[in-house]
Tab-separated table of N, CA, C and O and ligand atoms in Angstrom:
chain	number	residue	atom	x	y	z
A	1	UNK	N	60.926	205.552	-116.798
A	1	UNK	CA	61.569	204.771	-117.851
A	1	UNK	C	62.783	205.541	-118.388
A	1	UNK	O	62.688	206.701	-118.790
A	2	UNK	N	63.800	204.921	-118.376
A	2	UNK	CA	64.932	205.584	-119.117
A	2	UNK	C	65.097	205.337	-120.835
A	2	UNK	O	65.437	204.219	-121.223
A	3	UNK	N	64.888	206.224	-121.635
A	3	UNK	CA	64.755	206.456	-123.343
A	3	UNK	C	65.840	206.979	-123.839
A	3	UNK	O	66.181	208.131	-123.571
A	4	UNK	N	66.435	206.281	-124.532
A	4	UNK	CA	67.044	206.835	-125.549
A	4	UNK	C	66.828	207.184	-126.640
A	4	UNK	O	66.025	206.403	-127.152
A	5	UNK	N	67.258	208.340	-127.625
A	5	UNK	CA	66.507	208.653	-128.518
A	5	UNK	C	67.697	209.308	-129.613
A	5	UNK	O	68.112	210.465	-129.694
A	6	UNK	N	67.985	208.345	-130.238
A	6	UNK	CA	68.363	208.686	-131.869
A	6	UNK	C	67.987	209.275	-133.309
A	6	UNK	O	67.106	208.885	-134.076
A	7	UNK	N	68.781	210.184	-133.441
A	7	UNK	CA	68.472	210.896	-134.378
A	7	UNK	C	69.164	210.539	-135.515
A	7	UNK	O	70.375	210.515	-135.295
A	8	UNK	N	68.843	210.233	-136.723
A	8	UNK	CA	69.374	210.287	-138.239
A	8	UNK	C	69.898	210.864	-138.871
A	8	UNK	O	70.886	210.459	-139.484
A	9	UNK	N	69.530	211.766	-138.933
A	9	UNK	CA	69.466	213.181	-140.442
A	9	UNK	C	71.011	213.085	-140.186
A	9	UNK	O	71.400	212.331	-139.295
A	10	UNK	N	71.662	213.613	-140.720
A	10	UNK	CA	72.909	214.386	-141.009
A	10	UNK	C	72.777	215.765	-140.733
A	10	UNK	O	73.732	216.350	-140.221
A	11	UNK	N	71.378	216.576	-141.086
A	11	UNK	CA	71.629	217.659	-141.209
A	11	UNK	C	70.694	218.288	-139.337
A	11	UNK	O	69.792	217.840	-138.629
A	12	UNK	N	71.598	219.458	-139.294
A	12	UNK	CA	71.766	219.654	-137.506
A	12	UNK	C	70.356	220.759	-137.375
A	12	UNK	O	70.149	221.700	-138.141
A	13	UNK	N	69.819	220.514	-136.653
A	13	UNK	CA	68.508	221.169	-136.698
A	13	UNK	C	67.189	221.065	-137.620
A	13	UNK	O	66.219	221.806	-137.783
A	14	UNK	N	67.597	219.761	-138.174
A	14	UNK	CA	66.721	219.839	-139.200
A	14	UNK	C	65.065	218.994	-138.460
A	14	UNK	O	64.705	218.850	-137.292
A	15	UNK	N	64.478	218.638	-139.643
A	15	UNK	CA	62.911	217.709	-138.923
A	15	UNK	C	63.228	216.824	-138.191
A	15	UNK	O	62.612	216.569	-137.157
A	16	UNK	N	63.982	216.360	-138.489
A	16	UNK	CA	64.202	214.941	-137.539
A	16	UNK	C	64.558	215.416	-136.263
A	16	UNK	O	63.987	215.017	-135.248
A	17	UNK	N	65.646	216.407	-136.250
A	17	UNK	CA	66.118	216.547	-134.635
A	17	UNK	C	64.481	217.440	-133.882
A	17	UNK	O	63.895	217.103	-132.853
A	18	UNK	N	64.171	218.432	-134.690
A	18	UNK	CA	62.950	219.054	-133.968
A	18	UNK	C	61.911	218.233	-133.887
A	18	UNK	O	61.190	218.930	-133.172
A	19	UNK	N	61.377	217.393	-134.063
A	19	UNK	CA	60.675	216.287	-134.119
A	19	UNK	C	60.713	215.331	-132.509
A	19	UNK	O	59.926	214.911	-131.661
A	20	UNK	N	62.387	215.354	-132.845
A	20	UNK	CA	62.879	214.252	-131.557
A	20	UNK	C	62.945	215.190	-129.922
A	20	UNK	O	62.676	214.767	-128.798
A	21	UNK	N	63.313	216.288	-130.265
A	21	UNK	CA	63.355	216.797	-129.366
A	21	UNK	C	61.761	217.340	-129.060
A	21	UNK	O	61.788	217.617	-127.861
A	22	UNK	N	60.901	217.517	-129.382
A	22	UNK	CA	59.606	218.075	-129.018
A	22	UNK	C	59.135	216.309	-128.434
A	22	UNK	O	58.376	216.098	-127.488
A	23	UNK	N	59.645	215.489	-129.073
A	23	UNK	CA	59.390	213.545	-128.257
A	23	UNK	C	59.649	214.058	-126.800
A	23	UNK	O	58.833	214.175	-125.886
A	24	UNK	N	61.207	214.378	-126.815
A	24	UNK	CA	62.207	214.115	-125.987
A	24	UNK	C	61.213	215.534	-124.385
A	24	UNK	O	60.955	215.391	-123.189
A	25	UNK	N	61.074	216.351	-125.104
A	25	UNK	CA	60.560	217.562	-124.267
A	25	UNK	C	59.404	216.955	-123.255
A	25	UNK	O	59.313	217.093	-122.036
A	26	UNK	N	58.634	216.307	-124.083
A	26	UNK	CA	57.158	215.822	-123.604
A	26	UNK	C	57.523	214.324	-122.609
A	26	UNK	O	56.829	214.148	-121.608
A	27	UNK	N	58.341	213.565	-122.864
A	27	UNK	CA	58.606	212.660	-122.362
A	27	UNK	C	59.433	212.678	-120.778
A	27	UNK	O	59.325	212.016	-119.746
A	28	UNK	N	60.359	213.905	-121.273
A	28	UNK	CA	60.728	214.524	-119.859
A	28	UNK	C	59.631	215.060	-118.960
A	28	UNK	O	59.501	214.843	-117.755
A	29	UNK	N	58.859	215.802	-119.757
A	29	UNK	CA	57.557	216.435	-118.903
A	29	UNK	C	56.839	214.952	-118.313
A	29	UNK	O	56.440	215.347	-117.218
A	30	UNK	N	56.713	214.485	-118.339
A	30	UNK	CA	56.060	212.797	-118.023
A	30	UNK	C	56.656	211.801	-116.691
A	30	UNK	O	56.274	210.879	-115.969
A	31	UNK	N	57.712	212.571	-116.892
A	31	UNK	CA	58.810	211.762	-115.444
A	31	UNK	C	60.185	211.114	-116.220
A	31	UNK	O	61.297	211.285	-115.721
A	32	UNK	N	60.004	210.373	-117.460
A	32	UNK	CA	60.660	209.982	-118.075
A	32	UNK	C	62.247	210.578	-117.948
A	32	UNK	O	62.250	211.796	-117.773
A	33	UNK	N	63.352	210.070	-117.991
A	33	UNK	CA	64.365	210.341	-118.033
A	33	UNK	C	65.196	210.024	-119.446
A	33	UNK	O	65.349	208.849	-119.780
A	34	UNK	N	65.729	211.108	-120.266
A	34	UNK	CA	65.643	210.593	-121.769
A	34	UNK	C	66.847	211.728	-122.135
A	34	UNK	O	66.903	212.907	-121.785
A	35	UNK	N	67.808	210.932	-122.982
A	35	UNK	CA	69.141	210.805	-123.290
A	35	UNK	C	68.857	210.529	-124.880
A	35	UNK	O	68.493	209.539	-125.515
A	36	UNK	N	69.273	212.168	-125.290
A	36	UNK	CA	69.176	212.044	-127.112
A	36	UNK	C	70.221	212.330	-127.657
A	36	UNK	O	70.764	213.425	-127.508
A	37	UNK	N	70.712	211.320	-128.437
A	37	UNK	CA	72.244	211.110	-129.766
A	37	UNK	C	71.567	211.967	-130.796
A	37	UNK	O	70.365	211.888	-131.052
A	38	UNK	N	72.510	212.890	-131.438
A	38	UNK	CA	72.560	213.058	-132.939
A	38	UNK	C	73.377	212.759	-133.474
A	38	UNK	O	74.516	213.163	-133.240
A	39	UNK	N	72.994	211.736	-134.609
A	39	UNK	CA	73.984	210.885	-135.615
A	39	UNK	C	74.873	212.314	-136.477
A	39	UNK	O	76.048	212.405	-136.834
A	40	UNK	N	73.704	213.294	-136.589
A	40	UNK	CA	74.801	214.466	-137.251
A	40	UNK	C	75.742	215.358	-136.573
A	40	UNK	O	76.458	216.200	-137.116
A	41	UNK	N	75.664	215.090	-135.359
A	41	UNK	CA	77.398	215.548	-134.882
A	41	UNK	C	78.314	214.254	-134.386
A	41	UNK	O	79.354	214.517	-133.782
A	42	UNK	N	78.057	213.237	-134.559
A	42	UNK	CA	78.800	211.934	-134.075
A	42	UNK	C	78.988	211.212	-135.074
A	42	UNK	O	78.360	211.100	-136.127
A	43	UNK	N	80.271	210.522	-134.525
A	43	UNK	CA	80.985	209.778	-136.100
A	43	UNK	C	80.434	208.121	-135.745
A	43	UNK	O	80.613	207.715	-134.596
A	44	UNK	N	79.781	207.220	-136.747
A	44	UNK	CA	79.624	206.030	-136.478
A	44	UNK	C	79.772	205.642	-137.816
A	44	UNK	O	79.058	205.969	-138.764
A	45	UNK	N	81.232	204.567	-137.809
A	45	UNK	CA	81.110	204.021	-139.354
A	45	UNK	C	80.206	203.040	-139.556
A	45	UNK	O	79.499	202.742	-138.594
A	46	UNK	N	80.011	202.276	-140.914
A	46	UNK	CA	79.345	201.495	-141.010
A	46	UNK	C	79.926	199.934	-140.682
A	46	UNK	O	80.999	199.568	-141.162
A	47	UNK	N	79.251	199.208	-139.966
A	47	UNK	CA	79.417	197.538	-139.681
A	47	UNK	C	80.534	196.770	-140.284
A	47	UNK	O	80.299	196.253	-141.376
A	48	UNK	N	81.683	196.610	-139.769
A	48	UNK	CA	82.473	195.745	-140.770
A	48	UNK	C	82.127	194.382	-140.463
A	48	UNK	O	83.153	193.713	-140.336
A	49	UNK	N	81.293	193.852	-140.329
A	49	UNK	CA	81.043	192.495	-140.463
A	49	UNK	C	81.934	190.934	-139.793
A	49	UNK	O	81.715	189.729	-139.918
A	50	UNK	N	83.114	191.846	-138.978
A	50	UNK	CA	83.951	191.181	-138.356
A	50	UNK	C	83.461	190.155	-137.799
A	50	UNK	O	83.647	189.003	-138.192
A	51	UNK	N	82.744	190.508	-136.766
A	51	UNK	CA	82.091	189.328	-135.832
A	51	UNK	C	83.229	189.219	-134.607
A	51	UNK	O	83.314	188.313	-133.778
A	52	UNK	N	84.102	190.436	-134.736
A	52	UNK	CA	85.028	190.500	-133.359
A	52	UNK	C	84.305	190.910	-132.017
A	52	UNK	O	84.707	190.654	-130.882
A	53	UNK	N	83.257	191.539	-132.337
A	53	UNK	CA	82.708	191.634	-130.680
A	53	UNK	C	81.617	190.201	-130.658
A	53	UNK	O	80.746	190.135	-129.791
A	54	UNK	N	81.726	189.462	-131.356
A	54	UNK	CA	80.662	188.087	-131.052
A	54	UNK	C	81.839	187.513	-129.689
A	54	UNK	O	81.396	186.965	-128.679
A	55	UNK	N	83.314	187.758	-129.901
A	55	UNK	CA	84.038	187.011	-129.205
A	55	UNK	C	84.303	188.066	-128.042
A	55	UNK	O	84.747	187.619	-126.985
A	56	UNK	N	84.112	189.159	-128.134
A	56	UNK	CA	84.604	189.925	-127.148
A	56	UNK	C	83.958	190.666	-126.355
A	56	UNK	O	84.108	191.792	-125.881
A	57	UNK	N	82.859	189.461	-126.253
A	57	UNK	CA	81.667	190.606	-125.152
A	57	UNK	C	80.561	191.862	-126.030
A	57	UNK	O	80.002	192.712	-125.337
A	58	UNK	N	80.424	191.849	-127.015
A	58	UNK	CA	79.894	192.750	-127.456
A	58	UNK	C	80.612	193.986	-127.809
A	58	UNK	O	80.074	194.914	-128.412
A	59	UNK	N	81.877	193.979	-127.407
A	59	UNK	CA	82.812	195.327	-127.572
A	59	UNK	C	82.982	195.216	-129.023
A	59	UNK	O	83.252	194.123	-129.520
A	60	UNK	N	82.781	196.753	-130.066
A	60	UNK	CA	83.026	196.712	-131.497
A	60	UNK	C	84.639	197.023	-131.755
A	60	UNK	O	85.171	197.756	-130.922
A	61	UNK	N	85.218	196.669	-132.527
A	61	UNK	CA	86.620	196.681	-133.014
A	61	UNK	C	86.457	198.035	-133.179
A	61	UNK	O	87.409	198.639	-132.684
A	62	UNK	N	85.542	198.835	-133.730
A	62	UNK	CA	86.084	200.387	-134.266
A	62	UNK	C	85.631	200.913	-133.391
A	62	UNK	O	84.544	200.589	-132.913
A	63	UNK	N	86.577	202.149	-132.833
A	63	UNK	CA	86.590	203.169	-132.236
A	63	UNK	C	85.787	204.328	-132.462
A	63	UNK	O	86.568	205.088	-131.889
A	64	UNK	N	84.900	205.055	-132.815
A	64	UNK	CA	83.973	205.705	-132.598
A	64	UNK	C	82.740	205.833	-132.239
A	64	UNK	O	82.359	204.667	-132.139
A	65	UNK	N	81.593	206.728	-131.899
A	65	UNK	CA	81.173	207.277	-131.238
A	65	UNK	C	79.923	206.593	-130.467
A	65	UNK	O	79.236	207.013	-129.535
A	66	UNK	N	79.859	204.630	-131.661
A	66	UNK	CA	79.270	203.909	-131.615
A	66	UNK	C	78.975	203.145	-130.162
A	66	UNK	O	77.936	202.682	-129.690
A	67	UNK	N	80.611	203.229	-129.560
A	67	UNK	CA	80.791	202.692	-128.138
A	67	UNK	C	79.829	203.643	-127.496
A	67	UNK	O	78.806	203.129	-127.044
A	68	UNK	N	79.974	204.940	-127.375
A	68	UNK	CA	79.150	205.626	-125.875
A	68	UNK	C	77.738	205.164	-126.138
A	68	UNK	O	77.068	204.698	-125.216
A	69	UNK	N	77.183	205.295	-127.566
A	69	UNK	CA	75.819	204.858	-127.650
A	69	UNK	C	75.136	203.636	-127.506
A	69	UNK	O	73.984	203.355	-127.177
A	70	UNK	N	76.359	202.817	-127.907
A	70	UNK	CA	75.794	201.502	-127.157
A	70	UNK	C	75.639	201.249	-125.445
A	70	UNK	O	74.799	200.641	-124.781
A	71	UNK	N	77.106	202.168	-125.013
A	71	UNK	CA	76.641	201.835	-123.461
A	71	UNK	C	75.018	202.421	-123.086
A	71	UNK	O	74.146	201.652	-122.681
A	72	UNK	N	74.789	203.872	-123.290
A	72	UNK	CA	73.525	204.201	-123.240
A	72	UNK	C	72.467	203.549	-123.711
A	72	UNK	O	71.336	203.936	-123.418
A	73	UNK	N	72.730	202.158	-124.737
A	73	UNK	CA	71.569	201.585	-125.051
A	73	UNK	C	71.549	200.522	-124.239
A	73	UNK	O	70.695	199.651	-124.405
A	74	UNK	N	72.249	200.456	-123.495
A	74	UNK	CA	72.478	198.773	-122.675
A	74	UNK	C	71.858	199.240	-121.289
A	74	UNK	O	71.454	198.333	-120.562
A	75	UNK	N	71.759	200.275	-120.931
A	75	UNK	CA	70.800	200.994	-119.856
A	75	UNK	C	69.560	201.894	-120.214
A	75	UNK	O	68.922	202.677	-119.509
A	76	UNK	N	69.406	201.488	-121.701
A	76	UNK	CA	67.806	202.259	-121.659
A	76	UNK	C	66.892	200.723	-121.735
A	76	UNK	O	67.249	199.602	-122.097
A	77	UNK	N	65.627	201.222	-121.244
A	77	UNK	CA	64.193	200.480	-121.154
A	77	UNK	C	63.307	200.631	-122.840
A	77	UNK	O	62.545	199.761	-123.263
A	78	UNK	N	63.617	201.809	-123.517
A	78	UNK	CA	63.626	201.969	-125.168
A	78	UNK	C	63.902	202.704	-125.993
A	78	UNK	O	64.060	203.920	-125.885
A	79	UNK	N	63.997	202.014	-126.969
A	79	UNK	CA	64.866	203.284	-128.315
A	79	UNK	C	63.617	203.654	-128.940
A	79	UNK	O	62.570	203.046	-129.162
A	80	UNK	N	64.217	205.356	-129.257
A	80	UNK	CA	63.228	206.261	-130.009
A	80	UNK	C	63.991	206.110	-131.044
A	80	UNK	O	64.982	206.686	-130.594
A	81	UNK	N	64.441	205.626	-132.570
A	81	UNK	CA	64.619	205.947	-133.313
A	81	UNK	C	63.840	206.834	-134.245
A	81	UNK	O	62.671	206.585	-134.539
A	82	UNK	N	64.573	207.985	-134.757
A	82	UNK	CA	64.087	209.018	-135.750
A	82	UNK	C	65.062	209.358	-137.260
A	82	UNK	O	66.065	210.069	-137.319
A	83	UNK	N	64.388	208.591	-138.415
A	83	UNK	CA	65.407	208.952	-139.337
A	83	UNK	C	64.663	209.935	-139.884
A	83	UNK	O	63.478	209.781	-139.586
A	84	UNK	N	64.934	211.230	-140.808
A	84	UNK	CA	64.542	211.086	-142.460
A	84	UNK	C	64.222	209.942	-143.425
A	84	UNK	O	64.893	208.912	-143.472
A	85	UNK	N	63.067	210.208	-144.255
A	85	UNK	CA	62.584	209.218	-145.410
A	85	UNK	C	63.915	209.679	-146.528
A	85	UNK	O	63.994	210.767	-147.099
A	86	UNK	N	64.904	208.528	-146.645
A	86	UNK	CA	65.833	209.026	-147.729
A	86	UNK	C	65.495	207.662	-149.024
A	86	UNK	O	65.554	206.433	-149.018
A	87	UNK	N	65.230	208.442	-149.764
A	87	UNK	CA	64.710	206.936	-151.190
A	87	UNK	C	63.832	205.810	-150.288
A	87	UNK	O	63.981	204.601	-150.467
A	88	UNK	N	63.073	206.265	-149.482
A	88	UNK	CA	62.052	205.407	-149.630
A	88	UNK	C	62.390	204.608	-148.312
A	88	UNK	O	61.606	203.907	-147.673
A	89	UNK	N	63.808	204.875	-148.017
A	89	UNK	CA	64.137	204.126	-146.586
A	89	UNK	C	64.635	204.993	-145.223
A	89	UNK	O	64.181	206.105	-144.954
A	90	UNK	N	65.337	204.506	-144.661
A	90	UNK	CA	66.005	205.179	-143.423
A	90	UNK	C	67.261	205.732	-144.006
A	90	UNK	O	67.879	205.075	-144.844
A	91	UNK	N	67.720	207.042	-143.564
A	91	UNK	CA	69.485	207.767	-143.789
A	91	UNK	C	69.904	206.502	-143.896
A	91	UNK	O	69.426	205.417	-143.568
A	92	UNK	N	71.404	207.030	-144.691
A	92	UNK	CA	72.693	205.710	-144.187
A	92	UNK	C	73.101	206.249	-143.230
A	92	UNK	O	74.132	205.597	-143.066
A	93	UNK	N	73.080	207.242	-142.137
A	93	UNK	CA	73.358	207.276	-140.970
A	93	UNK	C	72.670	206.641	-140.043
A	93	UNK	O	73.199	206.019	-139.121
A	94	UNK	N	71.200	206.774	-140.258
A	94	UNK	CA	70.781	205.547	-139.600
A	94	UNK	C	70.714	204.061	-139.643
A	94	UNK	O	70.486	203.155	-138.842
A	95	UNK	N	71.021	204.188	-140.972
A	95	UNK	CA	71.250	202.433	-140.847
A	95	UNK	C	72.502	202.237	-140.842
A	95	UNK	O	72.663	201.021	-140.948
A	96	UNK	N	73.687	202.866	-140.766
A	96	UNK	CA	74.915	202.411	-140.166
A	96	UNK	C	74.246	202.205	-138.377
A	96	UNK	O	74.382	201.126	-137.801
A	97	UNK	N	73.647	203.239	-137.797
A	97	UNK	CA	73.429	202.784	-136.310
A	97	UNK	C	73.079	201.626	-136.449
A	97	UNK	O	73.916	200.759	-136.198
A	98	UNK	N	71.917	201.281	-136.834
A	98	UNK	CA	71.373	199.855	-137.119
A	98	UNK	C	71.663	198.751	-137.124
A	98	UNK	O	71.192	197.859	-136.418
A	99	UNK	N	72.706	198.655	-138.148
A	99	UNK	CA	73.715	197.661	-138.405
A	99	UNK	C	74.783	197.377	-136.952
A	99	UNK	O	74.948	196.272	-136.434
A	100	UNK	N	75.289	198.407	-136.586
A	100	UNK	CA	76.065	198.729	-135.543
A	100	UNK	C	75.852	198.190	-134.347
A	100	UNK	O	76.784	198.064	-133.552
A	101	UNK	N	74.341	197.718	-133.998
A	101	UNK	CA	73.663	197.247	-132.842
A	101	UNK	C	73.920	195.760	-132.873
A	101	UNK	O	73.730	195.022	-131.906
A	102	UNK	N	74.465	195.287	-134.317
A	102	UNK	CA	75.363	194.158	-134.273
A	102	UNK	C	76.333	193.250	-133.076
A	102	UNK	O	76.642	192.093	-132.791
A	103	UNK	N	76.560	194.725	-132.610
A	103	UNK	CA	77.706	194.271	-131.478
A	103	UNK	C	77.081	193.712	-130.357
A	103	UNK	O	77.719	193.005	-129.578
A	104	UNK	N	75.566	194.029	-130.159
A	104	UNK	CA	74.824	193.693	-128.954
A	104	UNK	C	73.878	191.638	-129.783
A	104	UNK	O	73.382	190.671	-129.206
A	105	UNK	N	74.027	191.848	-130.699
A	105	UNK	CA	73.224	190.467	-131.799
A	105	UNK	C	73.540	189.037	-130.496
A	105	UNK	O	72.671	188.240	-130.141
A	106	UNK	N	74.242	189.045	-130.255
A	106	UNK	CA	74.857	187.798	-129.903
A	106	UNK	C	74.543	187.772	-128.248
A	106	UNK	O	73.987	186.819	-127.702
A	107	UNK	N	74.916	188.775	-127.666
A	107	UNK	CA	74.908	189.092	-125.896
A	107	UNK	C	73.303	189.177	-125.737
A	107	UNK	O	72.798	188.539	-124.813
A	108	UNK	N	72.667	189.763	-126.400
A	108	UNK	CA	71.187	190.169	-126.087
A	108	UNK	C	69.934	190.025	-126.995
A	108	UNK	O	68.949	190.763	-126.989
A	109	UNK	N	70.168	188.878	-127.819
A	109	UNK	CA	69.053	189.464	-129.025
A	109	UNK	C	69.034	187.118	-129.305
A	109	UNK	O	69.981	186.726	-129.986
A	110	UNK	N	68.369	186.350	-128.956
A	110	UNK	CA	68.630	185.240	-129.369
A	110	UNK	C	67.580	184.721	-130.397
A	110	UNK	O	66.362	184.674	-130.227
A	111	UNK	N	68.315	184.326	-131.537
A	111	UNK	CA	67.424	183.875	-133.138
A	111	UNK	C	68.041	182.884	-133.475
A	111	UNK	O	67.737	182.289	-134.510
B	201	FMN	C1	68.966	211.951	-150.214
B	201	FMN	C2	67.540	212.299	-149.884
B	201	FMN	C3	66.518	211.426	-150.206
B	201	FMN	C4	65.189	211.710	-149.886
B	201	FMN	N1	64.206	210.817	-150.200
B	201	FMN	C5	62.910	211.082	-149.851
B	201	FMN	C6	61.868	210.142	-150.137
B	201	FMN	O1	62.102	209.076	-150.684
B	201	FMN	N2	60.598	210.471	-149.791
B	201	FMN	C7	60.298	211.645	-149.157
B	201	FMN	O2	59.122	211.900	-148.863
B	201	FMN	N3	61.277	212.548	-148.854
B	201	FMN	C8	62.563	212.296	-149.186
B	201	FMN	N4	63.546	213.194	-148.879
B	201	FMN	C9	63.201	214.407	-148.109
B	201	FMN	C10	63.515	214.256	-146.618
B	201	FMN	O3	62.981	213.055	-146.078
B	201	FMN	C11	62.905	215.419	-145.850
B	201	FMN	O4	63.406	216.650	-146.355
B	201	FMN	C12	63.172	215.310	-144.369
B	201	FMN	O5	62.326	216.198	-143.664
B	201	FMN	C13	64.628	215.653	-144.045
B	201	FMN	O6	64.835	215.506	-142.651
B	201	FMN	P1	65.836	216.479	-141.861
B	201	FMN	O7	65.265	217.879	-141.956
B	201	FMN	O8	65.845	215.984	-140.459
B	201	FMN	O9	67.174	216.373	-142.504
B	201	FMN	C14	64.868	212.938	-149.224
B	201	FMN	C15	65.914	213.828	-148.900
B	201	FMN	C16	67.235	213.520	-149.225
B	201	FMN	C17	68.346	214.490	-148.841
């Protein structure tokens, strides 16, 4: 199975990444083939609500780091998401990813 596996935190080495990577370690040990983002060295703004990739294939109007991770999500079999508990919810780094998966709403997701 090919996994992708996202990380939250902002902060670089922290629980979340050691967490993901001890996932990521064991899952490789398994056969698994697994490809892990950290949101805290990659820039992903938050969702502008355009609705320009509804018309353009799923491609997002903004330029960062959001594109490579989506291609890697359009060839994984599943997402590991890993945030920090921040107030009770997910980072706003992770829920900018979240939101961000927007670009795929329309091509792959039907409601
Ligand atoms: C802004 C902020 C909000 C937090 N809110 C919560 C919370 O609501 N509940 C909780 O148990 N921990 C909370 N924490 C603690 C973090 O979830 C915890 O330290 C976590 O392990 C941090 O992950 P990291 O080491 O990957 O950055 C908060 C930390 C921060 C910085």
């Amino acid at each position: 199975m090919n996994i992708l596996v996202v990380t939250g935190s902002p902060r670089k080495n922290g629980n979340t990444e050691i967490m993901a990577s001890a996932f990521a370690k064991s899952a490789r040990e398994a056969g698994h083939e697994v490809t892990v983002k950290e949101l805290s060295t990659l820039k992903v703004e938050p969702c502008l609500a355009c609705t320009y990739c509804f018309t353009h294939d799923g491609v997002c109007i903004q330029n960062d780091d959001m594109n490579s991770i989506l291609t890697d999500l359009s060839q994984a079999d599943m997402l590991v998401l890993a945030s920090p508990v921040y107030w009770f919810d997910v980072s706003a780094q992770t829920k900018c990813f979240i939101d961000r998966m927007y670009a795929f709403a329309k091509k792959r997701i039907s409601y």
